[in-house]
PDB file of C-alpha atoms in Angstrom:
ATOM      1  CA  MET A   1      -0.071  -0.037  -0.100  1.00 41.00           C
ATOM      2  CA  GLY A   2       1.088   3.642   0.022  1.00 40.00           C
ATOM      3  CA  ALA A   3       3.656   4.923   2.294  1.00 38.00           C
ATOM      4  CA  LYS A   4       1.163   6.169   5.124  1.00 38.00           C
ATOM      5  CA  CYS A   5       0.255   3.195   7.114  1.00 38.00           C
ATOM      6  CA  CYS A   6      -1.095   4.393  10.377  1.00 41.00           C
ATOM      7  CA  ALA A   7       1.123   7.336  11.231  1.00 42.00           C
ATOM      8  CA  ASN A   8      -1.724   9.610  10.944  1.00 47.00           C
ATOM      9  CA  ARG A   9      -4.417   7.448  13.052  1.00 53.00           C
ATOM     10  CA  LYS A  10      -6.105   9.444  15.739  1.00 48.00           C
ATOM     11  CA  ASP A  11      -5.094   7.488  18.688  1.00 47.00           C
ATOM     12  CA  ASN A  12      -1.220   7.419  17.965  1.00 45.00           C
ATOM     13  CA  LYS A  13       1.071  10.037  19.308  1.00 39.00           C
ATOM     14  CA  PRO A  14       3.157  11.970  16.850  1.00 39.00           C
ATOM     15  CA  ALA A  15       6.748  10.760  16.586  1.00 43.00           C
ATOM     16  CA  PRO A  16       9.419  13.329  17.350  1.00 42.00           C
ATOM     17  CA  PRO A  17      10.905  15.123  14.302  1.00 41.00           C
ATOM     18  CA  LYS A  18      13.857  13.113  12.883  1.00 44.00           C
ATOM     19  CA  LYS A  19      16.346  13.625   9.984  1.00 42.00           C
ATOM     20  CA  PRO A  20      15.379  11.188   7.115  1.00 41.00           C
ATOM     21  CA  ASN A  21      17.865   8.305   6.555  1.00 44.00           C
ATOM     22  CA  ASP A  22      18.454   6.266   3.395  1.00 39.00           C
ATOM     23  CA  LYS A  23      15.575   3.868   4.353  1.00 38.00           C
ATOM     24  CA  ASP A  24      13.175   6.735   4.588  1.00 39.00           C
ATOM     25  CA  LYS A  25      13.954   7.976   1.179  1.00 35.00           C
ATOM     26  CA  LYS A  26      13.502   4.638  -0.447  1.00 34.00           C
ATOM     27  CA  GLN A  27       9.974   4.322   1.244  1.00 35.00           C
ATOM     28  CA  ARG A  28       8.728   7.519  -0.349  1.00 36.00           C
ATOM     29  CA  SER A  29       6.225   7.392  -3.220  1.00 45.00           C
ATOM     30  CA  ILE A  30       8.215   9.803  -5.394  1.00 45.00           C
ATOM     31  CA  LYS A  31      11.410   8.428  -6.333  1.00 47.00           C
ATOM     32  CA  PRO A  32      14.834   9.972  -5.206  1.00 42.00           C
ATOM     33  CA  GLY A  33      16.373  12.167  -7.899  1.00 45.00           C
ATOM     34  CA  ALA A  34      13.036  13.312  -9.189  1.00 47.00           C
ATOM     35  CA  ARG A  35      13.592  16.817  -7.924  1.00 44.00           C
ATOM     36  CA  GLU A  36      16.577  17.031 -10.199  1.00 42.00           C
ATOM     37  CA  ARG A  37      14.828  15.731 -13.172  1.00 44.00           C
ATOM     38  CA  ASN A  38      11.934  17.953 -12.954  1.00 42.00           C
ATOM     39  CA  LEU A  39      13.724  20.912 -14.540  1.00 42.00           C
ATOM     40  CA  SER A  40      14.594  19.442 -17.863  1.00 51.00           C
ATOM     41  CA  ILE A  41      11.308  19.371 -19.756  1.00 61.00           C
ATOM     42  CA  GLY A  42      12.535  19.970 -23.053  1.00 58.00           C
ATOM     43  CA  GLY A  43      10.216  22.973 -23.710  1.00 56.00           C
ATOM     44  CA  THR A  44      10.451  26.411 -25.090  1.00 59.00           C
ATOM     45  CA  THR A  45       6.690  27.406 -24.845  1.00 74.00           C
ATOM     46  CA  ASP A  46       5.536  30.308 -22.742  1.00 90.00           C
ATOM     47  CA  ASP A  47       4.431  28.003 -19.864  1.00 93.00           C
ATOM     48  CA  ALA A  48       7.608  25.964 -19.949  1.00 90.00           C
ATOM     49  CA  LYS A  49       9.469  29.112 -19.420  1.00 90.00           C
ATOM     50  CA  LYS A  50       7.061  30.027 -16.647  1.00 94.00           C
ATOM     51  CA  PHE A  51       7.837  26.670 -15.189  1.00 93.00           C
ATOM     52  CA  TYR A  52      11.724  27.207 -15.280  1.00 91.00           C
ATOM     53  CA  ALA A  53      11.328  30.565 -13.631  1.00 93.00           C
ATOM     54  CA  ALA A  54       9.096  29.072 -10.816  1.00 93.00           C
ATOM     55  CA  SER A  55      11.609  26.351 -10.369  1.00 89.00           C
ATOM     56  CA  GLU A  56      14.368  28.773  -9.891  1.00 90.00           C
ATOM     57  CA  LYS A  57      12.602  30.560  -7.182  1.00 90.00           C
ATOM     58  CA  ASN A  58      10.586  27.500  -5.809  1.00 87.00           C
ATOM     59  CA  ASP A  59       7.523  29.700  -6.409  1.00 93.00           C
ATOM     60  CA  ILE A  60       4.479  27.499  -5.120  1.00 94.00           C
ATOM     61  CA  LYS A  61       1.773  30.213  -6.419  1.00 96.00           C
ATOM     62  CA  SER A  62       3.326  30.163  -9.651  1.00 96.00           C
ATOM     63  CA  PHE A  63       3.246  26.450  -9.886  1.00 96.00           C
ATOM     64  CA  ILE A  64      -0.382  26.412  -9.057  1.00 97.00           C
ATOM     65  CA  ARG A  65      -1.102  28.897 -11.683  1.00 97.00           C
ATOM     66  CA  LEU A  66       0.463  26.536 -14.156  1.00 97.00           C
ATOM     67  CA  LEU A  67      -1.836  23.716 -13.151  1.00 97.00           C
ATOM     68  CA  SER A  68      -4.149  24.512 -16.051  1.00 96.00           C
ATOM     69  CA  SER A  69      -1.654  24.573 -18.394  1.00 96.00           C
ATOM     70  CA  THR A  70      -2.138  21.739 -21.275  1.00 94.00           C
ATOM     71  CA  GLN A  71       1.067  22.799 -23.077  1.00 93.00           C
ATOM     72  CA  PRO A  72       2.869  19.464 -23.791  1.00 92.00           C
ATOM     73  CA  ILE A  73       6.428  18.709 -22.625  1.00 90.00           C
ATOM     74  CA  ALA A  74       9.047  16.239 -23.905  1.00 85.00           C
ATOM     75  CA  GLU A  75       8.818  12.640 -22.750  1.00 84.00           C
ATOM     76  CA  PHE A  76      11.292  11.869 -19.960  1.00 79.00           C
ATOM     77  CA  GLU A  77      14.018   9.481 -20.260  1.00 75.00           C
ATOM     78  CA  GLY A  78      15.350   7.133 -17.533  1.00 69.00           C
ATOM     79  CA  PRO A  79      13.392   6.055 -14.379  1.00 77.00           C
ATOM     80  CA  LYS A  80       9.795   7.247 -13.904  1.00 79.00           C
ATOM     81  CA  PHE A  81       8.861   9.766 -11.410  1.00 79.00           C
ATOM     82  CA  HIS A  82       6.547   7.679  -9.662  1.00 86.00           C
ATOM     83  CA  ARG A  83       6.481   3.756  -8.979  1.00 88.00           C
ATOM     84  CA  TRP A  84       2.897   3.357 -10.475  1.00 92.00           C
ATOM     85  CA  ALA A  85       1.635   6.577 -11.874  1.00 93.00           C
ATOM     86  CA  GLU A  86       2.365   7.743 -15.472  1.00 94.00           C
ATOM     87  CA  ASP A  87       4.943  10.403 -15.855  1.00 93.00           C
ATOM     88  CA  PRO A  88       3.421  14.016 -16.523  1.00 94.00           C
ATOM     89  CA  LYS A  89       2.952  15.010 -20.132  1.00 94.00           C
ATOM     90  CA  THR A  90       2.000  18.573 -19.810  1.00 94.00           C
ATOM     91  CA  VAL A  91       3.372  21.748 -17.948  1.00 95.00           C
ATOM     92  CA  GLY A  92       0.137  21.465 -15.808  1.00 96.00           C
ATOM     93  CA  THR A  93       0.577  17.836 -14.748  1.00 96.00           C
ATOM     94  CA  LEU A  94       4.530  18.756 -14.107  1.00 94.00           C
ATOM     95  CA  ALA A  95       3.651  21.517 -11.826  1.00 96.00           C
ATOM     96  CA  ALA A  96       1.431  19.071  -9.998  1.00 96.00           C
ATOM     97  CA  THR A  97       4.280  16.563  -9.663  1.00 93.00           C
ATOM     98  CA  HIS A  98       6.527  19.237  -8.577  1.00 92.00           C
ATOM     99  CA  LEU A  99       4.126  20.051  -5.714  1.00 94.00           C
ATOM    100  CA  ALA A 100       3.997  16.545  -4.695  1.00 92.00           C
ATOM    101  CA  ILE A 101       7.813  16.176  -4.764  1.00 89.00           C
ATOM    102  CA  VAL A 102       8.389  19.373  -2.649  1.00 89.00           C
ATOM    103  CA  THR A 103       5.974  18.121  -0.032  1.00 90.00           C
ATOM    104  CA  SER A 104       7.610  14.531  -0.158  1.00 83.00           C
ATOM    105  CA  HIS A 105      11.119  15.825   0.206  1.00 79.00           C
ATOM    106  CA  ALA A 106       9.972  17.713   3.281  1.00 70.00           C
ATOM    107  CA  ASP A 107       8.288  14.645   4.767  1.00 53.00           C
ATOM    108  CA  GLY A 108      11.262  13.897   7.065  1.00 55.00           C
ATOM    109  CA  PHE A 109      10.739  16.970   8.858  1.00 54.00           C
ATOM    110  CA  PRO A 110       7.099  17.073  10.288  1.00 53.00           C
ATOM    111  CA  LEU A 111       7.077  20.863  10.913  1.00 54.00           C
ATOM    112  CA  ASN A 112       8.523  21.511   7.431  1.00 82.00           C
ATOM    113  CA  ALA A 113       6.221  19.317   5.784  1.00 84.00           C
ATOM    114  CA  THR A 114       3.168  20.872   7.383  1.00 90.00           C
ATOM    115  CA  LYS A 115       4.186  24.492   6.406  1.00 91.00           C
ATOM    116  CA  VAL A 116       4.675  23.249   2.867  1.00 93.00           C
ATOM    117  CA  GLN A 117       1.186  21.548   2.881  1.00 95.00           C
ATOM    118  CA  ASP A 118      -0.361  24.539   4.253  1.00 96.00           C
ATOM    119  CA  ASP A 119       1.342  27.066   1.795  1.00 95.00           C
ATOM    120  CA  ILE A 120       0.116  24.917  -0.956  1.00 97.00           C
ATOM    121  CA  ARG A 121      -3.444  24.816   0.224  1.00 97.00           C
ATOM    122  CA  LYS A 122      -3.612  28.484   0.920  1.00 97.00           C
ATOM    123  CA  ALA A 123      -2.282  29.051  -2.628  1.00 97.00           C
ATOM    124  CA  GLY A 124      -5.272  27.295  -4.027  1.00 98.00           C
ATOM    125  CA  ALA A 125      -3.885  23.975  -5.187  1.00 98.00           C
ATOM    126  CA  ILE A 126      -6.706  21.582  -3.873  1.00 98.00           C
ATOM    127  CA  PRO A 127      -9.563  22.420  -6.055  1.00 98.00           C
ATOM    128  CA  PRO A 128      -7.671  22.049  -9.453  1.00 98.00           C
ATOM    129  CA  LEU A 129      -6.185  19.028  -8.336  1.00 98.00           C
ATOM    130  CA  VAL A 130      -9.584  17.526  -7.521  1.00 98.00           C
ATOM    131  CA  ASN A 131     -10.715  18.596 -11.049  1.00 98.00           C
ATOM    132  CA  PHE A 132      -7.608  16.659 -12.429  1.00 98.00           C
ATOM    133  CA  LEU A 133      -9.511  13.540 -11.138  1.00 98.00           C
ATOM    134  CA  GLU A 134     -12.312  14.233 -13.585  1.00 97.00           C
ATOM    135  CA  SER A 135     -10.034  14.273 -16.446  1.00 97.00           C
ATOM    136  CA  LYS A 136     -10.150  11.974 -19.521  1.00 96.00           C
ATOM    137  CA  GLU A 137      -6.348  11.653 -19.368  1.00 96.00           C
ATOM    138  CA  LYS A 138      -5.040   8.717 -17.199  1.00 96.00           C
ATOM    139  CA  TYR A 139      -1.817  10.495 -16.580  1.00 96.00           C
ATOM    140  CA  ARG A 140      -3.659  13.454 -15.240  1.00 97.00           C
ATOM    141  CA  GLN A 141      -5.948  11.501 -12.945  1.00 97.00           C
ATOM    142  CA  GLN A 142      -3.030   9.577 -11.578  1.00 97.00           C
ATOM    143  CA  CYS A 143      -0.991  12.674 -10.918  1.00 97.00           C
ATOM    144  CA  ALA A 144      -3.905  14.031  -8.943  1.00 97.00           C
ATOM    145  CA  VAL A 145      -4.166  10.894  -6.755  1.00 97.00           C
ATOM    146  CA  VAL A 146      -0.442  10.957  -5.969  1.00 96.00           C
ATOM    147  CA  ALA A 147      -0.407  14.659  -5.075  1.00 97.00           C
ATOM    148  CA  LEU A 148      -3.575  14.475  -3.002  1.00 98.00           C
ATOM    149  CA  ALA A 149      -2.426  11.497  -1.033  1.00 96.00           C
ATOM    150  CA  ILE A 150       0.667  13.407  -0.185  1.00 95.00           C
ATOM    151  CA  LEU A 151      -0.992  16.698   0.560  1.00 96.00           C
ATOM    152  CA  THR A 152      -3.781  15.206   2.855  1.00 97.00           C
ATOM    153  CA  ARG A 153      -1.474  13.058   4.695  1.00 94.00           C
ATOM    154  CA  ASP A 154      -1.305  14.231   8.562  1.00 93.00           C
ATOM    155  CA  SER A 155      -3.087  17.357   7.376  1.00 96.00           C
ATOM    156  CA  PRO A 156      -6.665  17.799   8.735  1.00 97.00           C
ATOM    157  CA  ALA A 157      -6.822  21.304   7.044  1.00 98.00           C
ATOM    158  CA  ASN A 158      -5.942  19.909   3.613  1.00 98.00           C
ATOM    159  CA  SER A 159      -8.264  16.950   4.095  1.00 98.00           C
ATOM    160  CA  LYS A 160     -11.135  19.399   4.870  1.00 98.00           C
ATOM    161  CA  ALA A 161     -10.293  21.595   1.693  1.00 98.00           C
ATOM    162  CA  ALA A 162     -10.447  18.237  -0.448  1.00 98.00           C
ATOM    163  CA  GLY A 163     -13.881  17.638   1.067  1.00 98.00           C
ATOM    164  CA  SER A 164     -14.984  21.059   0.322  1.00 98.00           C
ATOM    165  CA  ALA A 165     -13.884  20.614  -3.308  1.00 98.00           C
ATOM    166  CA  ARG A 166     -16.101  17.464  -3.586  1.00 97.00           C
ATOM    167  CA  ALA A 167     -13.187  15.157  -3.729  1.00 98.00           C
ATOM    168  CA  ILE A 168     -15.049  12.362  -2.512  1.00 98.00           C
ATOM    169  CA  ASP A 169     -17.328  12.124  -5.429  1.00 97.00           C
ATOM    170  CA  ALA A 170     -14.329  12.473  -7.819  1.00 98.00           C
ATOM    171  CA  LEU A 171     -12.236   9.925  -5.930  1.00 98.00           C
ATOM    172  CA  MET A 172     -14.853   7.195  -5.785  1.00 97.00           C
ATOM    173  CA  LYS A 173     -14.816   7.213  -9.704  1.00 96.00           C
ATOM    174  CA  HIS A 174     -11.515   5.680  -9.229  1.00 97.00           C
ATOM    175  CA  LYS A 175     -12.194   3.021  -6.796  1.00 95.00           C
ATOM    176  CA  ASP A 176     -12.073   0.415  -9.343  1.00 95.00           C
ATOM    177  CA  SER A 177      -8.883   1.406 -10.938  1.00 96.00           C
ATOM    178  CA  PRO A 178      -7.014  -1.559 -12.463  1.00 95.00           C
ATOM    179  CA  ILE A 179      -3.953  -0.534 -10.392  1.00 94.00           C
ATOM    180  CA  PRO A 180      -3.907  -1.873  -6.744  1.00 90.00           C
ATOM    181  CA  GLU A 181      -1.699   0.948  -5.652  1.00 91.00           C
ATOM    182  CA  ALA A 182      -4.009   3.540  -7.157  1.00 95.00           C
ATOM    183  CA  ARG A 183      -6.926   1.952  -5.259  1.00 94.00           C
ATOM    184  CA  ASP A 184      -4.937   1.883  -1.965  1.00 92.00           C
ATOM    185  CA  GLU A 185      -4.151   5.600  -2.198  1.00 94.00           C
ATOM    186  CA  VAL A 186      -7.760   6.501  -3.047  1.00 97.00           C
ATOM    187  CA  ALA A 187      -8.923   4.823  -0.012  1.00 95.00           C
ATOM    188  CA  ILE A 188      -6.345   6.608   2.194  1.00 94.00           C
ATOM    189  CA  ILE A 189      -7.396   9.856   0.790  1.00 97.00           C
ATOM    190  CA  VAL A 190     -11.068   9.354   1.452  1.00 97.00           C
ATOM    191  CA  ARG A 191     -10.313   8.111   4.790  1.00 96.00           C
ATOM    192  CA  ASN A 192      -8.239  11.291   5.512  1.00 96.00           C
ATOM    193  CA  ILE A 193     -11.286  13.300   4.493  1.00 97.00           C
ATOM    194  CA  PHE A 194     -14.068  11.573   6.282  1.00 95.00           C
ATOM    195  CA  MET A 195     -12.114  11.726   9.559  1.00 94.00           C
ATOM    196  CA  GLU A 196     -12.534  15.404   9.622  1.00 95.00           C
ATOM    197  CA  ASP A 197     -16.259  15.524   9.053  1.00 94.00           C
ATOM    198  CA  ASP A 198     -19.013  13.067   9.710  1.00 91.00           C
ATOM    199  CA  ASP A 199     -20.808  14.576   6.599  1.00 94.00           C
ATOM    200  CA  TYR A 200     -18.058  13.531   4.473  1.00 96.00           C
ATOM    201  CA  ARG A 201     -18.325  10.026   5.997  1.00 93.00           C
ATOM    202  CA  ASP A 202     -22.130   9.962   5.118  1.00 92.00           C
ATOM    203  CA  GLN A 203     -21.199  11.171   1.603  1.00 95.00           C
ATOM    204  CA  PHE A 204     -18.641   8.168   1.382  1.00 94.00           C
ATOM    205  CA  VAL A 205     -21.020   5.603   2.606  1.00 91.00           C
ATOM    206  CA  GLU A 206     -23.748   6.782   0.123  1.00 92.00           C
ATOM    207  CA  LYS A 207     -21.243   6.429  -2.687  1.00 93.00           C
ATOM    208  CA  GLY A 208     -20.610   2.692  -1.923  1.00 91.00           C
ATOM    209  CA  GLY A 209     -17.665   3.337   0.566  1.00 91.00           C
ATOM    210  CA  VAL A 210     -18.536   0.451   2.668  1.00 88.00           C
ATOM    211  CA  SER A 211     -18.253  -2.078  -0.343  1.00 88.00           C
ATOM    212  CA  PHE A 212     -15.033  -0.408  -1.492  1.00 93.00           C
ATOM    213  CA  PHE A 213     -13.321  -0.792   1.912  1.00 90.00           C
ATOM    214  CA  ILE A 214     -14.645  -4.412   2.319  1.00 85.00           C
ATOM    215  CA  LYS A 215     -13.154  -5.154  -1.252  1.00 86.00           C
ATOM    216  CA  GLN A 216      -9.781  -3.541  -0.179  1.00 86.00           C
ATOM    217  CA  PHE A 217      -9.954  -5.449   3.025  1.00 81.00           C
ATOM    218  CA  ASN A 218     -10.594  -8.631   1.117  1.00 79.00           C
ATOM    219  CA  GLU A 219      -7.640  -8.145  -1.159  1.00 82.00           C
ATOM    220  CA  ALA A 220      -5.350  -7.314   1.824  1.00 79.00           C
ATOM    221  CA  ALA A 221      -6.292 -10.503   3.607  1.00 71.00           C
ATOM    222  CA  GLY A 222      -4.249 -12.287   0.938  1.00 68.00           C
ATOM    223  CA  ASP A 223      -1.493 -10.003   0.975  1.00 67.00           C
ATOM    224  CA  SER A 224       1.846 -10.870   2.473  1.00 60.00           C
ATOM    225  CA  GLU A 225       2.546  -7.265   3.773  1.00 71.00           C
ATOM    226  CA  PRO A 226       1.459  -6.658   7.338  1.00 74.00           C
ATOM    227  CA  GLU A 227       1.176  -2.962   6.297  1.00 78.00           C
ATOM    228  CA  ALA A 228      -1.323  -3.672   3.681  1.00 77.00           C
ATOM    229  CA  GLN A 229      -3.471  -5.540   6.075  1.00 77.00           C
ATOM    230  CA  LEU A 230      -3.110  -3.232   9.070  1.00 81.00           C
ATOM    231  CA  ASP A 231      -4.336  -0.342   6.570  1.00 84.00           C
ATOM    232  CA  ALA A 232      -7.335  -2.202   5.607  1.00 83.00           C
ATOM    233  CA  ILE A 233      -8.288  -3.057   9.102  1.00 81.00           C
ATOM    234  CA  LEU A 234      -7.773   0.617  10.329  1.00 85.00           C
ATOM    235  CA  ASN A 235      -9.655   2.183   7.415  1.00 88.00           C
ATOM    236  CA  LEU A 236     -12.772  -0.045   8.269  1.00 83.00           C
ATOM    237  CA  THR A 237     -12.697   0.671  12.016  1.00 84.00           C
ATOM    238  CA  ASP A 238     -12.096   4.431  11.301  1.00 89.00           C
ATOM    239  CA  LEU A 239     -15.045   4.238   9.123  1.00 88.00           C
ATOM    240  CA  VAL A 240     -17.367   2.821  11.704  1.00 84.00           C
ATOM    241  CA  GLU A 241     -16.459   5.339  14.398  1.00 80.00           C
ATOM    242  CA  ASP A 242     -18.043   8.844  14.162  1.00 74.00           C
ATOM    243  CA  GLY A 243     -16.220  11.956  15.052  1.00 70.00           C
ATOM    244  CA  ALA A 244     -16.992  11.532  18.609  1.00 71.00           C
ATOM    245  CA  GLY A 245     -15.698   8.058  18.987  1.00 73.00           C
ATOM    246  CA  GLU A 246     -19.194   6.466  18.762  1.00 75.00           C
ATOM    247  CA  ILE A 247     -19.892   3.453  16.914  1.00 73.00           C
ATOM    248  CA  ASN A 248     -22.248   4.139  13.787  1.00 73.00           C
ATOM    249  CA  GLU A 249     -24.452   1.112  14.031  1.00 76.00           C
ATOM    250  CA  ASP A 250     -25.920   1.765  10.547  1.00 78.00           C
ATOM    251  CA  ILE A 251     -22.432   1.550   9.056  1.00 78.00           C
ATOM    252  CA  VAL A 252     -21.515  -1.564  11.099  1.00 73.00           C
ATOM    253  CA  ASP A 253     -24.829  -3.294   9.644  1.00 72.00           C
ATOM    254  CA  GLN A 254     -23.372  -2.558   6.251  1.00 71.00           C
ATOM    255  CA  VAL A 255     -20.053  -3.963   6.968  1.00 70.00           C
ATOM    256  CA  GLN A 256     -21.514  -7.024   8.349  1.00 65.00           C
ATOM    257  CA  LEU A 257     -23.722  -7.523   5.438  1.00 60.00           C
ATOM    258  CA  ASP A 258     -20.714  -6.973   3.012  1.00 61.00           C
ATOM    259  CA  ALA A 259     -18.482  -9.366   5.190  1.00 56.00           C
ATOM    260  CA  ILE A 260     -20.907 -12.035   4.922  1.00 44.00           C
ATOM    261  CA  HIS A 261     -20.623 -11.962   1.051  1.00 45.00           C
ATOM    262  CA  ASN A 262     -17.083 -11.701   1.182  1.00 49.00           C
ATOM    263  CA  LEU A 263     -15.938 -14.447   3.517  1.00 44.00           C
ATOM    264  CA  THR A 264     -12.577 -14.593   1.959  1.00 48.00           C
ATOM    265  CA  LEU A 265     -11.435 -11.467   3.752  1.00 48.00           C
ATOM    266  CA  LEU A 266     -11.681 -13.469   7.153  1.00 50.00           C
ATOM    267  CA  MET A 267     -10.103 -16.637   5.858  1.00 49.00           C
ATOM    268  CA  ASP A 268      -6.364 -17.538   6.221  1.00 50.00           C
ATOM    269  CA  GLY A 269      -4.421 -19.795   3.572  1.00 50.00           C
ATOM    270  CA  ALA A 270      -5.844 -22.950   4.948  1.00 54.00           C
ATOM    271  CA  GLY A 271      -9.473 -21.644   4.677  1.00 52.00           C
ATOM    272  CA  GLU A 272      -9.760 -21.064   8.389  1.00 56.00           C
ATOM    273  CA  ILE A 273     -11.300 -18.005   9.958  1.00 51.00           C
ATOM    274  CA  ASN A 274      -8.358 -15.663  10.715  1.00 55.00           C
ATOM    275  CA  GLU A 275      -9.106 -14.942  14.509  1.00 61.00           C
ATOM    276  CA  ASP A 276      -6.752 -11.973  14.674  1.00 61.00           C
ATOM    277  CA  ILE A 277      -8.836 -10.021  11.974  1.00 56.00           C
ATOM    278  CA  VAL A 278     -12.019 -10.917  13.630  1.00 59.00           C
ATOM    279  CA  ASP A 279     -10.694  -9.464  16.907  1.00 61.00           C
ATOM    280  CA  GLN A 280      -9.783  -6.334  15.285  1.00 57.00           C
ATOM    281  CA  LEU A 281     -13.435  -6.095  13.892  1.00 57.00           C
ATOM    282  CA  LYS A 282     -14.858  -6.825  17.187  1.00 56.00           C
ATOM    283  CA  LYS A 283     -12.885  -3.894  18.631  1.00 56.00           C
ATOM    284  CA  ALA A 284     -14.824  -1.794  16.180  1.00 52.00           C
ATOM    285  CA  GLY A 285     -18.188  -3.316  17.109  1.00 51.00           C
ATOM    286  CA  ILE A 286     -18.381  -5.525  14.026  1.00 54.00           C
ATOM    287  CA  ASP A 287     -18.879  -8.744  15.718  1.00 46.00           C
ATOM    288  CA  ALA A 288     -22.559 -10.000  15.847  1.00 39.00           C
ATOM    289  CA  LYS A 289     -22.941 -11.609  12.416  1.00 40.00           C
ATOM    290  CA  LEU A 290     -19.382 -12.496  12.288  1.00 41.00           C
ATOM    291  CA  GLN A 291     -19.836 -14.837  15.407  1.00 40.00           C
ATOM    292  CA  GLY A 292     -22.304 -16.835  13.478  1.00 40.00           C
ATOM    293  CA  MET A 293     -20.145 -17.757  10.376  1.00 39.00           C
TER     294      MET A 293
END
């Protein structure tokens, strides 16, 4: 799954700031070296020149003004910017990628990362990035998912801004992406949003959010990565609790119904019920019907 796991879960105490080491860099979704590559776009158009000028000053406002640019850029050579998303193909998507890179490179220093996220939000980046999700171009959609995942991570203000920009509606159009990592990132973004407002939680549920999370849970049950399984469990448990920490029985009923029709999410490799997963669900109040399986 994405590099976010449960670091921003509400019951966890924030870790003290630390200088990123080589291991941290390898875990980032934006590949090391991308910051240097983003200046060589092979363009001489007006917007390309504006991008060069913004890069020289690291001018966030200028990058955001360029998000609407559809002027093409040269195809990149060498490693991709991101492990699963397509490389940017226009000045606008390159500007969005640069914003993600700037935030990702500040990620090892929590205070710096928060300031960068705040600056990007205040400069108006969230609504146009949400609009990218509605694009017909896959590379633009994927660019938006990557950027929003980074910008909403550990950022209640950015998550609220995404919710206000109707991001849940746009994100749920990508819940069936053929790319597992993209689905994982979409799940994390909507989780970040609905954790800030129960109205967004209701929107998510109305749009088929319970089935989406159950599907993610089902896929994670067969994943060998503990992080993937933990993310899926925590997404579900966060969904069934409202902002006051109370269990939402209506959502629990939907989760139980979906679980009955997706029994494999509770099965281990031998076809036996995985008691560890059941125990996690019990803690969220999802236990009545599971006991009878």
